[in-house]
Coordinates of C-alpha atoms in Angstrom, one line a residue:
X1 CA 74.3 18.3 -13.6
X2 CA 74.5 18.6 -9.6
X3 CA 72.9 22.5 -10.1
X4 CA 69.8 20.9 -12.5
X5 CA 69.4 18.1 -9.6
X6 CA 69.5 20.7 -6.9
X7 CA 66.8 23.0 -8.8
X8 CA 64.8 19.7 -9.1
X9 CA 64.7 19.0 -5.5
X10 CA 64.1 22.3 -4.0
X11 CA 61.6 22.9 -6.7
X12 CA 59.7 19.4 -5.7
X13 CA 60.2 20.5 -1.7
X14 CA 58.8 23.9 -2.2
X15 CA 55.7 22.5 -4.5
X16 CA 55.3 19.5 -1.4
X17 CA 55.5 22.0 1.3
X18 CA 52.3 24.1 0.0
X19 CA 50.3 21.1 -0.9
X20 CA 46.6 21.3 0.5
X21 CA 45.3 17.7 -0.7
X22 CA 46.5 14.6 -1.0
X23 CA 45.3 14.6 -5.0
X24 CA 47.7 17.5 -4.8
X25 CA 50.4 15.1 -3.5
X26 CA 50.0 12.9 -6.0
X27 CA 50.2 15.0 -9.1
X28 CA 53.7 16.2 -7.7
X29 CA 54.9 12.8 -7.1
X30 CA 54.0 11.8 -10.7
X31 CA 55.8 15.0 -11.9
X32 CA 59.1 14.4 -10.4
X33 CA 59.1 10.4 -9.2
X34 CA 57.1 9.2 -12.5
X35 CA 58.0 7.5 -15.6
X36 CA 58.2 10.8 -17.1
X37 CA 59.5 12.8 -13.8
X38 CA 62.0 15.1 -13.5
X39 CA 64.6 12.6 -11.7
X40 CA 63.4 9.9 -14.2
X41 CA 64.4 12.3 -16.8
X42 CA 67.8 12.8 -15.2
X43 CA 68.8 9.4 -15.0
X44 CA 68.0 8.7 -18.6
X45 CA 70.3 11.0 -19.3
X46 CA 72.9 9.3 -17.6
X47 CA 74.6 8.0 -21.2
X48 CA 75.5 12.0 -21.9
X49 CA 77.5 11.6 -18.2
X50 CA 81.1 10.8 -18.8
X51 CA 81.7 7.3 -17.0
X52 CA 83.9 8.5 -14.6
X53 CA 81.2 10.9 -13.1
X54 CA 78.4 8.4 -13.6
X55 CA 78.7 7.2 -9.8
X56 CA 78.7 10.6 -8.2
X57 CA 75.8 11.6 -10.7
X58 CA 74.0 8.2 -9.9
X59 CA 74.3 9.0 -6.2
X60 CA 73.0 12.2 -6.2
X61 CA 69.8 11.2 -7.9
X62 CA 69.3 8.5 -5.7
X63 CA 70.2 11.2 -2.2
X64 CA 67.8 13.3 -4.2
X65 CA 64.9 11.1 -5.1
X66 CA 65.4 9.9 -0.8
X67 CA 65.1 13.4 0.5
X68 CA 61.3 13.8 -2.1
X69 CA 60.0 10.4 -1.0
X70 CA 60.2 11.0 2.9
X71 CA 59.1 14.7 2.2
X72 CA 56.0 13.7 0.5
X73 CA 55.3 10.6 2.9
X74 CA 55.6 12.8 5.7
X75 CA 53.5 15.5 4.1
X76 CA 51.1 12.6 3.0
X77 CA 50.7 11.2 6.6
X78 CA 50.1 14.9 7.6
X79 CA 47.0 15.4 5.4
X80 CA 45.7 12.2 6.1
X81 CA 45.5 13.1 9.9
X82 CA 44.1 16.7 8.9
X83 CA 41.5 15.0 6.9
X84 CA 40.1 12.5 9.1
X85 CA 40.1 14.7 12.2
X86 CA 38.1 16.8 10.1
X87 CA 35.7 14.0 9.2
X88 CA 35.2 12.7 12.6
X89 CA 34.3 16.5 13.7
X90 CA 31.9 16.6 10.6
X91 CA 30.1 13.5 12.0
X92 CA 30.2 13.7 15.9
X93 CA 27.2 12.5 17.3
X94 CA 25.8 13.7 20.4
X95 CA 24.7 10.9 22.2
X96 CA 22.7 13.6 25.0
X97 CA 20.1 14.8 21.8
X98 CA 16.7 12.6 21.9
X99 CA 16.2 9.8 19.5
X100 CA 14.2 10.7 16.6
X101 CA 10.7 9.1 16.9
X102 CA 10.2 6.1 14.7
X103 CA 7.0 7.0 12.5
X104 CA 5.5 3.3 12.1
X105 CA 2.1 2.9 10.2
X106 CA -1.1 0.8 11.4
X107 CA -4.3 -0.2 9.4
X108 CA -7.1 1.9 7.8
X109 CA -10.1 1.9 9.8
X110 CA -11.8 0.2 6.5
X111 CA -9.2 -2.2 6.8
X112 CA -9.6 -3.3 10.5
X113 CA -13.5 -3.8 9.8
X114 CA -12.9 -5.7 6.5
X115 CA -10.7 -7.9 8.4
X116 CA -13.2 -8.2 11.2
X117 CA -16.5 -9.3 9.0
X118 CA -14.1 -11.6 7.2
X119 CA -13.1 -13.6 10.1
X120 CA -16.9 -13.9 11.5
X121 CA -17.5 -15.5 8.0
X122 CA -14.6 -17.4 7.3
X123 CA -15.7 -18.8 11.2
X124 CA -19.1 -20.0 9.9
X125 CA -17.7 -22.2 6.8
X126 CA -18.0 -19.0 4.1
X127 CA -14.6 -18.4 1.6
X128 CA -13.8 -15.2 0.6
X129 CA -13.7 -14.2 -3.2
X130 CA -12.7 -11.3 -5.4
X131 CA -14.0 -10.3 -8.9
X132 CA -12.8 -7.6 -11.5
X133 CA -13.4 -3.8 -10.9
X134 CA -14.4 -3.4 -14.3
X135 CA -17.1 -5.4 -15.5
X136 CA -19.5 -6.3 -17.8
X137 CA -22.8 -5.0 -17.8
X138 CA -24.4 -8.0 -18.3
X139 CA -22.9 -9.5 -14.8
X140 CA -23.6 -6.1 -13.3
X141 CA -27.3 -5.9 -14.4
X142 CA -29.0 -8.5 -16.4
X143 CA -27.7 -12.0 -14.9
X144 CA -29.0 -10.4 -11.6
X145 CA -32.7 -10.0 -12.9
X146 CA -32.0 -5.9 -13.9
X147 CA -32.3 -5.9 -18.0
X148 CA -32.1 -2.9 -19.8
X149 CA -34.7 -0.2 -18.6
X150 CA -35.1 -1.4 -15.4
X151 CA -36.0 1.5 -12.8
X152 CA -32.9 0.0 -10.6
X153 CA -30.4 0.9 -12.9
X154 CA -31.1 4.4 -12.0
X155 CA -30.3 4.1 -8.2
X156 CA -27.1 2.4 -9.5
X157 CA -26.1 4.6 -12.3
X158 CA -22.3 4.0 -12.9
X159 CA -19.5 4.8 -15.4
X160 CA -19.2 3.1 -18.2
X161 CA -16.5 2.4 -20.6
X162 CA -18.5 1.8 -23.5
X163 CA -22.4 0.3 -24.0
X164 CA -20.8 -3.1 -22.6
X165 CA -18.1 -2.5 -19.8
X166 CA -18.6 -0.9 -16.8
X167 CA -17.5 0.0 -13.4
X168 CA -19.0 -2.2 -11.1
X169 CA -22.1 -0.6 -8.9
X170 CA -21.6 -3.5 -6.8
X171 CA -20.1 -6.8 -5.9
X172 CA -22.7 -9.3 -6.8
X173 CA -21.3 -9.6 -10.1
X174 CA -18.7 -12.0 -8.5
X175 CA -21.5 -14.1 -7.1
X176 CA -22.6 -14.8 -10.5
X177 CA -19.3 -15.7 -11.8
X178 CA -19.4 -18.1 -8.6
X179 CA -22.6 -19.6 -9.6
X180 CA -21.8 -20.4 -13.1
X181 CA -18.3 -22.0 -12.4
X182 CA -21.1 -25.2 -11.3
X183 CA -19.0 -25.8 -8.1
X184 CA -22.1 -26.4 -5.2
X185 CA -22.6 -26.0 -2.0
X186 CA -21.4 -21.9 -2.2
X187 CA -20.4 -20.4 0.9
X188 CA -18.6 -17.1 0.1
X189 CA -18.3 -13.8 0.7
X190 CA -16.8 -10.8 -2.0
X191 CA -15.5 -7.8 -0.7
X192 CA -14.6 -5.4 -3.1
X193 CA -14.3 -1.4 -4.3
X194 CA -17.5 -0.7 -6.5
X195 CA -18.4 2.8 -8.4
X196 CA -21.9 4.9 -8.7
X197 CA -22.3 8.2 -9.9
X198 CA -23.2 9.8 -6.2
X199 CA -22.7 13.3 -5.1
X200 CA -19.9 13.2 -1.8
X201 CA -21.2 14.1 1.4
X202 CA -20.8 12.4 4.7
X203 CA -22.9 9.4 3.8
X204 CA -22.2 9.2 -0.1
X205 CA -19.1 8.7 -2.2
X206 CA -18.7 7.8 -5.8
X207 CA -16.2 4.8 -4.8
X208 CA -16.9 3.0 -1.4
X209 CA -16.3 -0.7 -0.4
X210 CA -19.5 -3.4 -0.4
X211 CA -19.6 -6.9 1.0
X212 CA -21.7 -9.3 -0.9
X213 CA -22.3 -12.6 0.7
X214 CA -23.8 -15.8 -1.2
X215 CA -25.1 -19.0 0.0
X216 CA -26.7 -21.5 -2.4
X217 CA -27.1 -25.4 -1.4
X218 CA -30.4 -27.6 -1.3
X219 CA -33.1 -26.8 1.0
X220 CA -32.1 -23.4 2.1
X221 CA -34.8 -21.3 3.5
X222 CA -35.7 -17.8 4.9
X223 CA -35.0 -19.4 8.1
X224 CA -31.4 -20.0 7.3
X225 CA -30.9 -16.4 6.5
X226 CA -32.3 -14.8 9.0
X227 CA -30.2 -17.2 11.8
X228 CA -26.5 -16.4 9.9
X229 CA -27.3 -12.9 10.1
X230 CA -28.2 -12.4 13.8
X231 CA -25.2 -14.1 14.5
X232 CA -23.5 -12.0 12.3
X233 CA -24.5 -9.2 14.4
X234 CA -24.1 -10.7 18.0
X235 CA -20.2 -11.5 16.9
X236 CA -20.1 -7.6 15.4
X237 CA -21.9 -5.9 17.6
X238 CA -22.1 -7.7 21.2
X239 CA -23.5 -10.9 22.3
X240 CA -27.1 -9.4 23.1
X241 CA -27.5 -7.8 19.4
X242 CA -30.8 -7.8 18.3
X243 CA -32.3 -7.6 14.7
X244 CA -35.1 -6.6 13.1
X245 CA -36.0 -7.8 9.7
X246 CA -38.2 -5.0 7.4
X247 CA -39.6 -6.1 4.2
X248 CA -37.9 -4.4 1.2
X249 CA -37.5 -4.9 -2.6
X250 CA -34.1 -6.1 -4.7
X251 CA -34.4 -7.4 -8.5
X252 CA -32.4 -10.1 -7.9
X253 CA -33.8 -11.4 -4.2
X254 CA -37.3 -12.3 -3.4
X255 CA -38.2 -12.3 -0.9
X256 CA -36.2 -9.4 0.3
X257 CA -35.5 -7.2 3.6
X258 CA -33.2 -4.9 5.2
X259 CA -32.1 -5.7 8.5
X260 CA -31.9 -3.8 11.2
X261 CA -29.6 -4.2 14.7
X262 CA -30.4 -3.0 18.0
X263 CA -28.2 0.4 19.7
X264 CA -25.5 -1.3 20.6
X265 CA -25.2 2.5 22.1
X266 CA -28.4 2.7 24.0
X267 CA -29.5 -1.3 23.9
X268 CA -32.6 -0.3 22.1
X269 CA -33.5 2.7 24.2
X270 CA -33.0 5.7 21.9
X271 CA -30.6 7.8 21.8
X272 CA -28.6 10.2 18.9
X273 CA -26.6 7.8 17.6
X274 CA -29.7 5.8 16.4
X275 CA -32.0 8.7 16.3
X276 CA -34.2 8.1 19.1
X277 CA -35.2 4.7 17.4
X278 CA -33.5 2.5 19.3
X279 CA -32.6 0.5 15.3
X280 CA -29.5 0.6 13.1
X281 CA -29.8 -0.1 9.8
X282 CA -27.2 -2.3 8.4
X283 CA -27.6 -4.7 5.4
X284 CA -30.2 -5.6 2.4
X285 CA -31.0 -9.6 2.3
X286 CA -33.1 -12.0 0.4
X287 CA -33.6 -15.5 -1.2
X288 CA -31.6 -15.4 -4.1
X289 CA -34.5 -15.0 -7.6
X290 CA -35.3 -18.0 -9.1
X291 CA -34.4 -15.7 -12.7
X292 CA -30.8 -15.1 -10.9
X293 CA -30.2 -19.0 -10.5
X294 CA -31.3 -20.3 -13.8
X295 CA -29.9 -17.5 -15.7
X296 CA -26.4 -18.9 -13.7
X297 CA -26.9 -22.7 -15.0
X298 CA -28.3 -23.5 -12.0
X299 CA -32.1 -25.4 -11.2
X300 CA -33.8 -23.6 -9.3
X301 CA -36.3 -26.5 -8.4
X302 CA -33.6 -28.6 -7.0
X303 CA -31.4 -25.7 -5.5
X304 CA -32.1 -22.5 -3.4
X305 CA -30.1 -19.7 -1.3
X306 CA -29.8 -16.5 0.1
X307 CA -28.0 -13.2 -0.5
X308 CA -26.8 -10.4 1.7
X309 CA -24.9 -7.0 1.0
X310 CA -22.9 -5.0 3.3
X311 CA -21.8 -1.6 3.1
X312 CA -18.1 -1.9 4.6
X313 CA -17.8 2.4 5.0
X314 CA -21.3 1.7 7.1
X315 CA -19.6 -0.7 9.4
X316 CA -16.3 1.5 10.0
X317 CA -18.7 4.5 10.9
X318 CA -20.9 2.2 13.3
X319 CA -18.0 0.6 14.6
X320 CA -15.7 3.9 15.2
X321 CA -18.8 6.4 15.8
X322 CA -17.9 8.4 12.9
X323 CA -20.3 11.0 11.4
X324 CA -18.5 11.6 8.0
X325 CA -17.4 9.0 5.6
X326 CA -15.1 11.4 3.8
X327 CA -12.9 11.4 7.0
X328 CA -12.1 7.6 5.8
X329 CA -10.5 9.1 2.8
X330 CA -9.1 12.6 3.6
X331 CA -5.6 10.9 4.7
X332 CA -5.5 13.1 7.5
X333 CA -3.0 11.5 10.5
X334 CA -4.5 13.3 12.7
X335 CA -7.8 11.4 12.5
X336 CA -6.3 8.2 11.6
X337 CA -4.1 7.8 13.9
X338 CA -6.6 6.8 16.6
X339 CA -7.5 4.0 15.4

């Protein structure tokens, strides 16, 4: 018995003593301090011991299973140091290397003009509204005095879904859905992504960003339109904006214009960012059609207003100076960083 407990322990010291981990630690510690170790082993044993030697065997175990647990906490505590100074020497930080630059994000240029013409409006009384993407063609063309075959549908060709549903050419749609919820005075405005079937270039895209504004209440005149807009542009533009109001033709305004603002470059004097006109133009207006309101439950006789639409790529490239609208959506950092 003492020989098979002295082959135990210098077996378990040898096996401690080229340990590399402390999951190798533990396996030996199971295999000779375990409920089915080696030493456990002995001890069950103990019956097959004649009793007189029982307390000598007894001992022995015990001095043997001592001399194993000091050796593998020692050897334990050993790793453990090993380990963690390799850690910390995985993970040093050097405090002299410069900080990694913080990359924080700002908004679009669209974005900053939207934002812009939105709080001019929301300023003078107006709410803003939104409307689906995806329309129907009958809020897209014929509740806005364009039926089927109407020459206007061409200069707004769009996708469509099937004969009935549509991506919206433009925002007025949402007016319409205004008018017919019945809920007058309207003051709004409804900014929104809308879709034609256009050719990109540095003025044309086949999704852009239009800002429709609606005003319908009794006794609204020409007058009223034409004041809301030049102070549109003096709050946009600079306090001595001028405009300039051209006659012009849409199916669902009448009468109708497009409106023109002074350089706010050259103040009128011609230069290459108006070309030598000394004019901008902006926006297309008019008095909402009679057609438009009845066709939207609502009496043309008793009620009148006026209508407005504003390109919002337009204003980004007037506000910024940019010459190519398809810098607005190239995503190059570069570019947009500097605004």
């Amino acid at each position: 018995m003492k020989e098979k407990l002295e082959n135990i322990k210098q077996a378990a010291l040898e096996k401690i003593a080229g340990a590399g981990t402390l999951e190798a630690l533990d396996e030996i510690r199971v295999a000779y301090l375990g409920k089915k170790g080696e030493l456990t082993s002995v001890l069950k044993s103990m019956k097959e011991v004649a009793p007189e030697d029982r307390p000598r065997v007894g001992q022995m175990v015990n001095e043997a299973r001592a001399l194993i647990e000091g050796k593998l906490e020692e050897t334990r505590a050993s790793l453990a140091k090993k380990a963690r100074e390799e850690k910390l020497k995985a993970e040093v930080i050097d405090v002299t290397l410069p900080a990694k630059k913080n990359q924080v994000g700002h908004k679009h240029p669209n974005t900053i003009a939207l934002e812009e013409v939105e709080r001019i409006f929301v300023g003078m009384g107006y709410e803003v509204v939104e409307g689906p993407e995806v329309e129907y063609d009958y809020y897209n063309f014929e509740a806005l005095n364009i039926p089927k075959g109407h020459p206007a549908r061409d200069e707004q060709d769009t996708f469509y879904i099937n004969d009935r549903i549509l991506l919206r050419s433009q925002t007025s749609p949402v007016q319409v859905r205004i008018m017919e919820q019945g809920r007058l005075p309207i003051r709004a405005i409804a900014p929104g992504r809308v879709f034609r079937s256009d050719e990109v270039d540095a003025t044309h895209s086949p999704s852009f960003h239009q800002i429709e504004g609606l005003v319908i209440d009794k006794n609204i005149t020409f007058a009223d339109l034409k004041g809301t807009l030049a102070e549109f542009a003096r709050e946009l533009f600079g306090e001595d904006t001028k405009v300039k109001f051209r006659p012009h033709h849409f199916p669902f305004t009448e009468p109708s214009a497009e409106v023109d603002v002074s350089c706010f470059k050259c103040h009128g004097k011609g230069c290459r960012f108006c070309k030598g006109s000394g004019w901008i133009e902006i926006l297309g207006c008019g008095m909402v059609h009679p057609n438009v309101l009845r066709m939207s439950g609502i009496d043309p006789e008793e009620y009148s207003g006026f209508a407005f639409g504003i390109g919002l790529e337009r204003i980004a490239l007037l506000k910024y100076e940019i010459d190519d609208m398809r810098l607005l959506y190239e995503n190059d950092i570069r570019f947009l960083k500097q605004f």
